[in-house]
């Protein structure tokens, strides 16, 4: 490596690693990115933070039965679970603001699955949302 070129710090070094409690608070803040009209319909869902995903490439994971596949006559059901993986988000983030945006986008993505959207539909909706922002 040439002497004039310094190695770039990893994203997590730029923002600093957050404690699990700090990241939990960030996840709570990131929920605000999801519009209220959707947030208020998210019921019986638990948000869980884990350090790393079970396989590379995952930022979050929805575990449950989408609302579109439920019946109004169903009795009590265990809560669905949305898992947010801390490590990949911290490694991707440029700074804390970007980390908040990434976590918010992941929450939005997993909530879309809760509402019954398949992966392709979610990605298409994300593209439309991104195009409106730019």
Short mmCIF file of N, CA and C in Angstrom, two decimals:
data_model
loop_
_atom_site.label_atom_id
_atom_site.label_comp_id
_atom_site.label_asym_id
_atom_site.label_seq_id
_atom_site.Cartn_x
_atom_site.Cartn_y
_atom_site.Cartn_z
N UNK A 1 0.85 -1.17 0.00
CA UNK A 1 0.00 0.00 0.00
C UNK A 1 0.90 1.23 0.00
N UNK A 2 0.62 2.20 -0.88
CA UNK A 2 1.42 3.42 -0.90
C UNK A 2 1.36 4.15 0.42
N UNK A 3 2.46 4.80 0.78
CA UNK A 3 2.53 5.51 2.07
C UNK A 3 1.52 6.64 2.15
N UNK A 4 1.14 7.23 1.01
CA UNK A 4 0.21 8.36 1.03
C UNK A 4 -1.25 7.93 1.22
N UNK A 5 -1.51 6.66 1.08
CA UNK A 5 -2.90 6.18 1.21
C UNK A 5 -3.10 5.53 2.57
N UNK A 6 -4.01 6.10 3.35
CA UNK A 6 -4.30 5.56 4.66
C UNK A 6 -5.52 4.65 4.56
N UNK A 7 -5.54 3.58 5.33
CA UNK A 7 -6.73 2.73 5.31
C UNK A 7 -7.94 3.49 5.85
N UNK A 8 -9.09 3.30 5.21
CA UNK A 8 -10.32 3.94 5.64
C UNK A 8 -10.88 3.23 6.87
N UNK A 9 -11.36 3.98 7.84
CA UNK A 9 -11.95 3.33 9.02
C UNK A 9 -13.25 2.65 8.62
N UNK A 10 -13.57 1.58 9.31
CA UNK A 10 -14.85 0.92 9.10
C UNK A 10 -15.94 1.84 9.59
N UNK A 11 -17.15 1.65 9.05
CA UNK A 11 -18.26 2.52 9.44
C UNK A 11 -18.48 2.51 10.94
N UNK A 12 -18.40 1.33 11.56
CA UNK A 12 -18.67 1.26 13.00
C UNK A 12 -17.61 2.03 13.79
N UNK A 13 -16.38 2.16 13.24
CA UNK A 13 -15.36 2.95 13.91
C UNK A 13 -15.68 4.43 13.80
N UNK A 14 -16.29 4.84 12.67
CA UNK A 14 -16.63 6.25 12.48
C UNK A 14 -17.73 6.69 13.44
N UNK A 15 -18.72 5.83 13.66
CA UNK A 15 -19.82 6.22 14.53
C UNK A 15 -19.64 5.69 15.94
N UNK A 16 -18.76 4.74 16.13
CA UNK A 16 -18.57 4.13 17.44
C UNK A 16 -19.62 3.06 17.67
N UNK A 17 -19.21 2.01 18.29
CA UNK A 17 -20.16 0.94 18.59
C UNK A 17 -21.10 1.39 19.69
N UNK A 18 -22.36 1.09 19.52
CA UNK A 18 -23.36 1.46 20.51
C UNK A 18 -23.59 0.29 21.45
N UNK A 19 -23.91 0.60 22.67
CA UNK A 19 -24.30 -0.46 23.60
C UNK A 19 -25.66 -0.99 23.15
N UNK A 20 -26.01 -2.19 23.58
CA UNK A 20 -27.35 -2.71 23.23
C UNK A 20 -28.47 -1.76 23.68
N UNK A 21 -28.33 -1.17 24.85
CA UNK A 21 -29.37 -0.25 25.34
C UNK A 21 -29.48 0.99 24.45
N UNK A 22 -28.33 1.54 24.02
CA UNK A 22 -28.34 2.70 23.12
C UNK A 22 -29.00 2.35 21.79
N UNK A 23 -28.67 1.16 21.27
CA UNK A 23 -29.24 0.75 19.99
C UNK A 23 -30.75 0.52 20.14
N UNK A 24 -31.19 -0.03 21.26
CA UNK A 24 -32.63 -0.20 21.51
C UNK A 24 -33.34 1.15 21.43
N UNK A 25 -32.76 2.17 22.03
CA UNK A 25 -33.35 3.51 21.99
C UNK A 25 -33.39 4.05 20.55
N UNK A 26 -32.33 3.77 19.80
CA UNK A 26 -32.30 4.20 18.41
C UNK A 26 -33.42 3.52 17.61
N UNK A 27 -33.66 2.24 17.88
CA UNK A 27 -34.75 1.52 17.21
C UNK A 27 -36.09 2.18 17.54
N UNK A 28 -36.29 2.56 18.79
CA UNK A 28 -37.52 3.25 19.17
C UNK A 28 -37.66 4.58 18.42
N UNK A 29 -36.56 5.33 18.31
CA UNK A 29 -36.58 6.60 17.57
C UNK A 29 -36.88 6.36 16.10
N UNK A 30 -36.32 5.29 15.54
CA UNK A 30 -36.48 5.00 14.12
C UNK A 30 -37.92 4.64 13.77
N UNK A 31 -38.69 4.19 14.74
CA UNK A 31 -40.10 3.89 14.48
C UNK A 31 -40.83 5.12 13.94
N UNK A 32 -40.37 6.31 14.31
CA UNK A 32 -41.02 7.54 13.86
C UNK A 32 -40.92 7.73 12.35
N UNK A 33 -40.01 7.02 11.71
CA UNK A 33 -39.87 7.13 10.25
C UNK A 33 -41.08 6.51 9.56
N UNK A 34 -41.69 5.53 10.20
CA UNK A 34 -42.88 4.90 9.65
C UNK A 34 -44.07 5.82 9.91
N UNK A 35 -44.81 6.18 8.87
CA UNK A 35 -45.95 7.09 9.08
C UNK A 35 -46.95 6.56 10.11
N UNK A 36 -47.54 7.49 10.87
CA UNK A 36 -48.46 7.15 11.94
C UNK A 36 -49.61 6.25 11.45
N UNK A 37 -50.11 6.51 10.26
CA UNK A 37 -51.26 5.73 9.77
C UNK A 37 -50.93 4.24 9.67
N UNK A 38 -49.64 3.89 9.54
CA UNK A 38 -49.23 2.49 9.55
C UNK A 38 -48.85 2.03 10.96
N UNK A 39 -48.11 2.89 11.67
CA UNK A 39 -47.66 2.53 13.02
C UNK A 39 -48.83 2.17 13.92
N UNK A 40 -49.93 2.91 13.80
CA UNK A 40 -51.07 2.67 14.69
C UNK A 40 -51.74 1.33 14.41
N UNK A 41 -51.48 0.74 13.26
CA UNK A 41 -52.07 -0.55 12.92
C UNK A 41 -51.16 -1.73 13.24
N UNK A 42 -49.98 -1.43 13.73
CA UNK A 42 -49.04 -2.49 14.13
C UNK A 42 -49.40 -2.88 15.56
N UNK A 43 -50.07 -4.00 15.66
CA UNK A 43 -50.51 -4.48 16.98
C UNK A 43 -50.03 -5.91 17.18
N UNK A 44 -49.74 -6.25 18.41
CA UNK A 44 -49.30 -7.60 18.77
C UNK A 44 -48.00 -7.97 18.02
N UNK A 45 -47.09 -7.01 17.97
CA UNK A 45 -45.78 -7.21 17.34
C UNK A 45 -44.71 -6.81 18.34
N UNK A 46 -43.73 -7.67 18.51
CA UNK A 46 -42.60 -7.41 19.40
C UNK A 46 -41.39 -7.08 18.54
N UNK A 47 -40.68 -6.02 18.90
CA UNK A 47 -39.44 -5.67 18.23
C UNK A 47 -38.28 -6.17 19.09
N UNK A 48 -37.39 -6.94 18.47
CA UNK A 48 -36.26 -7.53 19.16
C UNK A 48 -34.98 -7.08 18.45
N UNK A 49 -33.96 -6.78 19.22
CA UNK A 49 -32.66 -6.44 18.66
C UNK A 49 -31.70 -7.59 18.96
N UNK A 50 -31.01 -8.04 17.93
CA UNK A 50 -29.97 -9.05 18.11
C UNK A 50 -28.68 -8.49 17.51
N UNK A 51 -27.56 -8.97 18.01
CA UNK A 51 -26.27 -8.44 17.58
C UNK A 51 -25.99 -8.74 16.11
N UNK A 52 -26.17 -9.98 15.70
CA UNK A 52 -25.83 -10.39 14.34
C UNK A 52 -26.92 -11.28 13.75
N UNK A 53 -27.07 -11.26 12.44
CA UNK A 53 -28.07 -12.11 11.80
C UNK A 53 -27.61 -13.56 11.69
N UNK A 54 -28.57 -14.48 11.48
CA UNK A 54 -28.21 -15.89 11.34
C UNK A 54 -27.48 -16.17 10.03
N UNK A 55 -27.64 -15.29 9.06
CA UNK A 55 -26.92 -15.43 7.78
C UNK A 55 -26.56 -14.04 7.26
N UNK A 56 -25.46 -13.93 6.54
CA UNK A 56 -25.01 -12.63 6.05
C UNK A 56 -26.06 -11.96 5.15
N UNK A 57 -26.05 -10.67 5.17
CA UNK A 57 -26.91 -9.91 4.28
C UNK A 57 -28.25 -9.49 4.87
N UNK A 58 -28.59 -9.99 6.04
CA UNK A 58 -29.86 -9.61 6.66
C UNK A 58 -29.68 -8.40 7.57
N UNK A 59 -30.59 -7.46 7.45
CA UNK A 59 -30.63 -6.32 8.36
C UNK A 59 -31.76 -6.48 9.36
N UNK A 60 -32.80 -7.19 8.95
CA UNK A 60 -33.95 -7.43 9.81
C UNK A 60 -34.69 -8.65 9.32
N UNK A 61 -35.62 -9.12 10.14
CA UNK A 61 -36.37 -10.31 9.77
C UNK A 61 -37.74 -10.28 10.45
N UNK A 62 -38.77 -10.55 9.66
CA UNK A 62 -40.14 -10.62 10.18
C UNK A 62 -40.47 -12.08 10.44
N UNK A 63 -40.90 -12.38 11.65
CA UNK A 63 -41.34 -13.72 12.03
C UNK A 63 -42.80 -13.61 12.42
N UNK A 64 -43.67 -14.23 11.67
CA UNK A 64 -45.07 -14.16 12.05
C UNK A 64 -45.98 -14.50 10.91
N UNK A 65 -47.23 -14.22 11.14
CA UNK A 65 -48.26 -14.47 10.14
C UNK A 65 -48.80 -13.12 9.69
N UNK A 66 -48.59 -12.77 8.42
CA UNK A 66 -49.04 -11.46 7.93
C UNK A 66 -50.54 -11.24 8.17
N UNK A 67 -50.90 -10.00 8.34
CA UNK A 67 -52.30 -9.65 8.60
C UNK A 67 -53.23 -10.15 7.50
N UNK A 68 -52.75 -10.20 6.28
CA UNK A 68 -53.58 -10.64 5.15
C UNK A 68 -53.90 -12.13 5.21
N UNK A 69 -53.21 -12.87 6.05
CA UNK A 69 -53.45 -14.31 6.16
C UNK A 69 -54.14 -14.69 7.47
N UNK A 70 -54.71 -13.71 8.13
CA UNK A 70 -55.38 -13.96 9.40
C UNK A 70 -56.89 -13.83 9.23
N UNK A 71 -57.57 -14.44 10.15
CA UNK A 71 -59.03 -14.37 10.17
C UNK A 71 -59.47 -13.55 11.37
N UNK A 72 -60.55 -12.81 11.21
CA UNK A 72 -61.08 -12.02 12.33
C UNK A 72 -61.62 -12.92 13.43
N UNK A 73 -61.91 -14.17 13.10
CA UNK A 73 -62.47 -15.09 14.11
C UNK A 73 -61.39 -15.84 14.89
N UNK A 74 -60.12 -15.54 14.60
CA UNK A 74 -59.05 -16.20 15.34
C UNK A 74 -59.03 -15.72 16.78
N UNK A 75 -58.73 -16.65 17.66
CA UNK A 75 -58.59 -16.27 19.07
C UNK A 75 -57.18 -15.74 19.31
N UNK A 76 -56.79 -15.69 20.54
CA UNK A 76 -55.48 -15.15 20.93
C UNK A 76 -54.35 -15.76 20.12
N UNK A 77 -53.43 -14.94 19.70
CA UNK A 77 -52.23 -15.41 18.98
C UNK A 77 -51.01 -14.82 19.65
N UNK A 78 -49.94 -15.57 19.64
CA UNK A 78 -48.67 -15.05 20.14
C UNK A 78 -48.25 -13.88 19.25
N UNK A 79 -47.50 -12.93 19.80
CA UNK A 79 -47.10 -11.78 18.99
C UNK A 79 -46.16 -12.17 17.84
N UNK A 80 -46.30 -11.43 16.76
CA UNK A 80 -45.32 -11.54 15.68
C UNK A 80 -44.04 -10.89 16.21
N UNK A 81 -42.94 -11.16 15.52
CA UNK A 81 -41.66 -10.62 15.97
C UNK A 81 -40.93 -10.01 14.79
N UNK A 82 -40.41 -8.81 14.99
CA UNK A 82 -39.53 -8.17 14.02
C UNK A 82 -38.17 -8.05 14.69
N UNK A 83 -37.19 -8.69 14.08
CA UNK A 83 -35.83 -8.66 14.62
C UNK A 83 -35.00 -7.68 13.81
N UNK A 84 -34.30 -6.81 14.51
CA UNK A 84 -33.39 -5.85 13.89
C UNK A 84 -31.98 -6.25 14.32
N UNK A 85 -31.08 -6.38 13.34
CA UNK A 85 -29.71 -6.82 13.62
C UNK A 85 -28.78 -5.61 13.72
N UNK A 86 -28.21 -5.43 14.89
CA UNK A 86 -27.40 -4.25 15.19
C UNK A 86 -26.10 -4.19 14.38
N UNK A 87 -25.33 -5.27 14.36
CA UNK A 87 -24.01 -5.27 13.73
C UNK A 87 -24.00 -4.80 12.29
N UNK A 88 -24.82 -5.38 11.41
CA UNK A 88 -24.80 -4.95 10.01
C UNK A 88 -25.18 -3.48 9.82
N UNK A 89 -26.11 -3.00 10.63
CA UNK A 89 -26.48 -1.59 10.52
C UNK A 89 -25.31 -0.68 10.90
N UNK A 90 -24.62 -1.01 11.98
CA UNK A 90 -23.49 -0.18 12.41
C UNK A 90 -22.37 -0.21 11.37
N UNK A 91 -22.14 -1.35 10.76
CA UNK A 91 -21.07 -1.44 9.75
C UNK A 91 -21.41 -0.66 8.48
N UNK A 92 -22.68 -0.55 8.16
CA UNK A 92 -23.10 0.16 6.94
C UNK A 92 -23.17 1.67 7.13
N UNK A 93 -23.41 2.11 8.35
CA UNK A 93 -23.70 3.52 8.61
C UNK A 93 -22.47 4.41 8.48
N UNK A 94 -22.69 5.59 7.88
CA UNK A 94 -21.62 6.59 7.77
C UNK A 94 -21.51 7.42 9.04
N UNK A 95 -22.65 7.63 9.68
CA UNK A 95 -22.70 8.41 10.92
C UNK A 95 -24.00 8.05 11.64
N UNK A 96 -24.23 8.66 12.79
CA UNK A 96 -25.42 8.30 13.58
C UNK A 96 -26.73 8.64 12.87
N UNK A 97 -26.76 9.75 12.16
CA UNK A 97 -27.97 10.11 11.41
C UNK A 97 -28.27 9.07 10.35
N UNK A 98 -27.25 8.65 9.64
CA UNK A 98 -27.41 7.61 8.63
C UNK A 98 -27.83 6.29 9.26
N UNK A 99 -27.29 5.98 10.44
CA UNK A 99 -27.68 4.77 11.16
C UNK A 99 -29.17 4.81 11.47
N UNK A 100 -29.66 5.94 11.94
CA UNK A 100 -31.08 6.09 12.23
C UNK A 100 -31.92 5.86 10.97
N UNK A 101 -31.49 6.42 9.84
CA UNK A 101 -32.20 6.23 8.57
C UNK A 101 -32.21 4.76 8.15
N UNK A 102 -31.06 4.10 8.30
CA UNK A 102 -30.98 2.68 7.92
C UNK A 102 -31.90 1.82 8.76
N UNK A 103 -31.88 2.05 10.06
CA UNK A 103 -32.73 1.27 10.96
C UNK A 103 -34.20 1.56 10.65
N UNK A 104 -34.53 2.81 10.41
CA UNK A 104 -35.91 3.17 10.06
C UNK A 104 -36.36 2.49 8.78
N UNK A 105 -35.50 2.45 7.79
CA UNK A 105 -35.84 1.78 6.53
C UNK A 105 -36.04 0.28 6.74
N UNK A 106 -35.24 -0.31 7.61
CA UNK A 106 -35.39 -1.74 7.90
C UNK A 106 -36.70 -2.01 8.63
N UNK A 107 -37.03 -1.17 9.59
CA UNK A 107 -38.30 -1.33 10.30
C UNK A 107 -39.46 -1.22 9.33
N UNK A 108 -39.43 -0.22 8.48
CA UNK A 108 -40.47 0.02 7.48
C UNK A 108 -40.60 -1.22 6.59
N UNK A 109 -39.47 -1.78 6.17
CA UNK A 109 -39.44 -2.97 5.32
C UNK A 109 -40.12 -4.16 6.02
N UNK A 110 -39.77 -4.39 7.27
CA UNK A 110 -40.32 -5.54 7.99
C UNK A 110 -41.79 -5.33 8.34
N UNK A 111 -42.20 -4.10 8.61
CA UNK A 111 -43.62 -3.82 8.85
C UNK A 111 -44.42 -4.09 7.58
N UNK A 112 -43.85 -3.80 6.43
CA UNK A 112 -44.54 -4.09 5.17
C UNK A 112 -44.82 -5.59 5.05
N UNK A 113 -43.88 -6.43 5.49
CA UNK A 113 -44.13 -7.87 5.50
C UNK A 113 -45.27 -8.21 6.47
N UNK A 114 -45.31 -7.55 7.61
CA UNK A 114 -46.38 -7.76 8.59
C UNK A 114 -47.74 -7.46 7.96
N UNK A 115 -47.79 -6.46 7.09
CA UNK A 115 -49.04 -6.10 6.41
C UNK A 115 -49.34 -7.00 5.21
N UNK A 116 -48.47 -7.96 4.94
CA UNK A 116 -48.76 -8.94 3.89
C UNK A 116 -48.03 -8.76 2.58
N UNK A 117 -47.13 -7.82 2.49
CA UNK A 117 -46.40 -7.61 1.24
C UNK A 117 -45.29 -8.64 1.09
N UNK A 118 -45.16 -9.17 -0.11
CA UNK A 118 -44.06 -10.09 -0.44
C UNK A 118 -42.80 -9.27 -0.70
N UNK A 119 -41.66 -9.94 -0.73
CA UNK A 119 -40.37 -9.24 -0.88
C UNK A 119 -40.33 -8.34 -2.12
N UNK A 120 -40.79 -8.84 -3.26
CA UNK A 120 -40.78 -8.03 -4.48
C UNK A 120 -41.64 -6.79 -4.36
N UNK A 121 -42.79 -6.92 -3.73
CA UNK A 121 -43.67 -5.77 -3.52
C UNK A 121 -43.04 -4.75 -2.59
N UNK A 122 -42.38 -5.24 -1.56
CA UNK A 122 -41.71 -4.34 -0.61
C UNK A 122 -40.63 -3.56 -1.31
N UNK A 123 -39.81 -4.26 -2.10
CA UNK A 123 -38.71 -3.58 -2.81
C UNK A 123 -39.24 -2.53 -3.79
N UNK A 124 -40.32 -2.85 -4.47
CA UNK A 124 -40.92 -1.89 -5.40
C UNK A 124 -41.43 -0.66 -4.65
N UNK A 125 -42.07 -0.87 -3.52
CA UNK A 125 -42.56 0.25 -2.71
C UNK A 125 -41.39 1.09 -2.20
N UNK A 126 -40.29 0.43 -1.81
CA UNK A 126 -39.11 1.17 -1.34
C UNK A 126 -38.53 2.03 -2.46
N UNK A 127 -38.49 1.48 -3.66
CA UNK A 127 -37.98 2.27 -4.80
C UNK A 127 -38.86 3.50 -5.03
N UNK A 128 -40.18 3.32 -4.99
CA UNK A 128 -41.09 4.46 -5.19
C UNK A 128 -40.89 5.51 -4.09
N UNK A 129 -40.75 5.05 -2.85
CA UNK A 129 -40.54 5.97 -1.73
C UNK A 129 -39.23 6.73 -1.91
N UNK A 130 -38.20 6.03 -2.34
CA UNK A 130 -36.89 6.65 -2.55
C UNK A 130 -36.97 7.69 -3.68
N UNK A 131 -37.67 7.36 -4.76
CA UNK A 131 -37.80 8.29 -5.90
C UNK A 131 -38.53 9.57 -5.48
N UNK A 132 -39.52 9.45 -4.60
CA UNK A 132 -40.25 10.64 -4.13
C UNK A 132 -39.35 11.54 -3.29
N UNK A 133 -38.38 10.92 -2.58
CA UNK A 133 -37.46 11.69 -1.73
C UNK A 133 -36.43 12.46 -2.54
N UNK A 134 -36.08 11.94 -3.71
CA UNK A 134 -35.00 12.58 -4.49
C UNK A 134 -35.54 13.50 -5.55
#
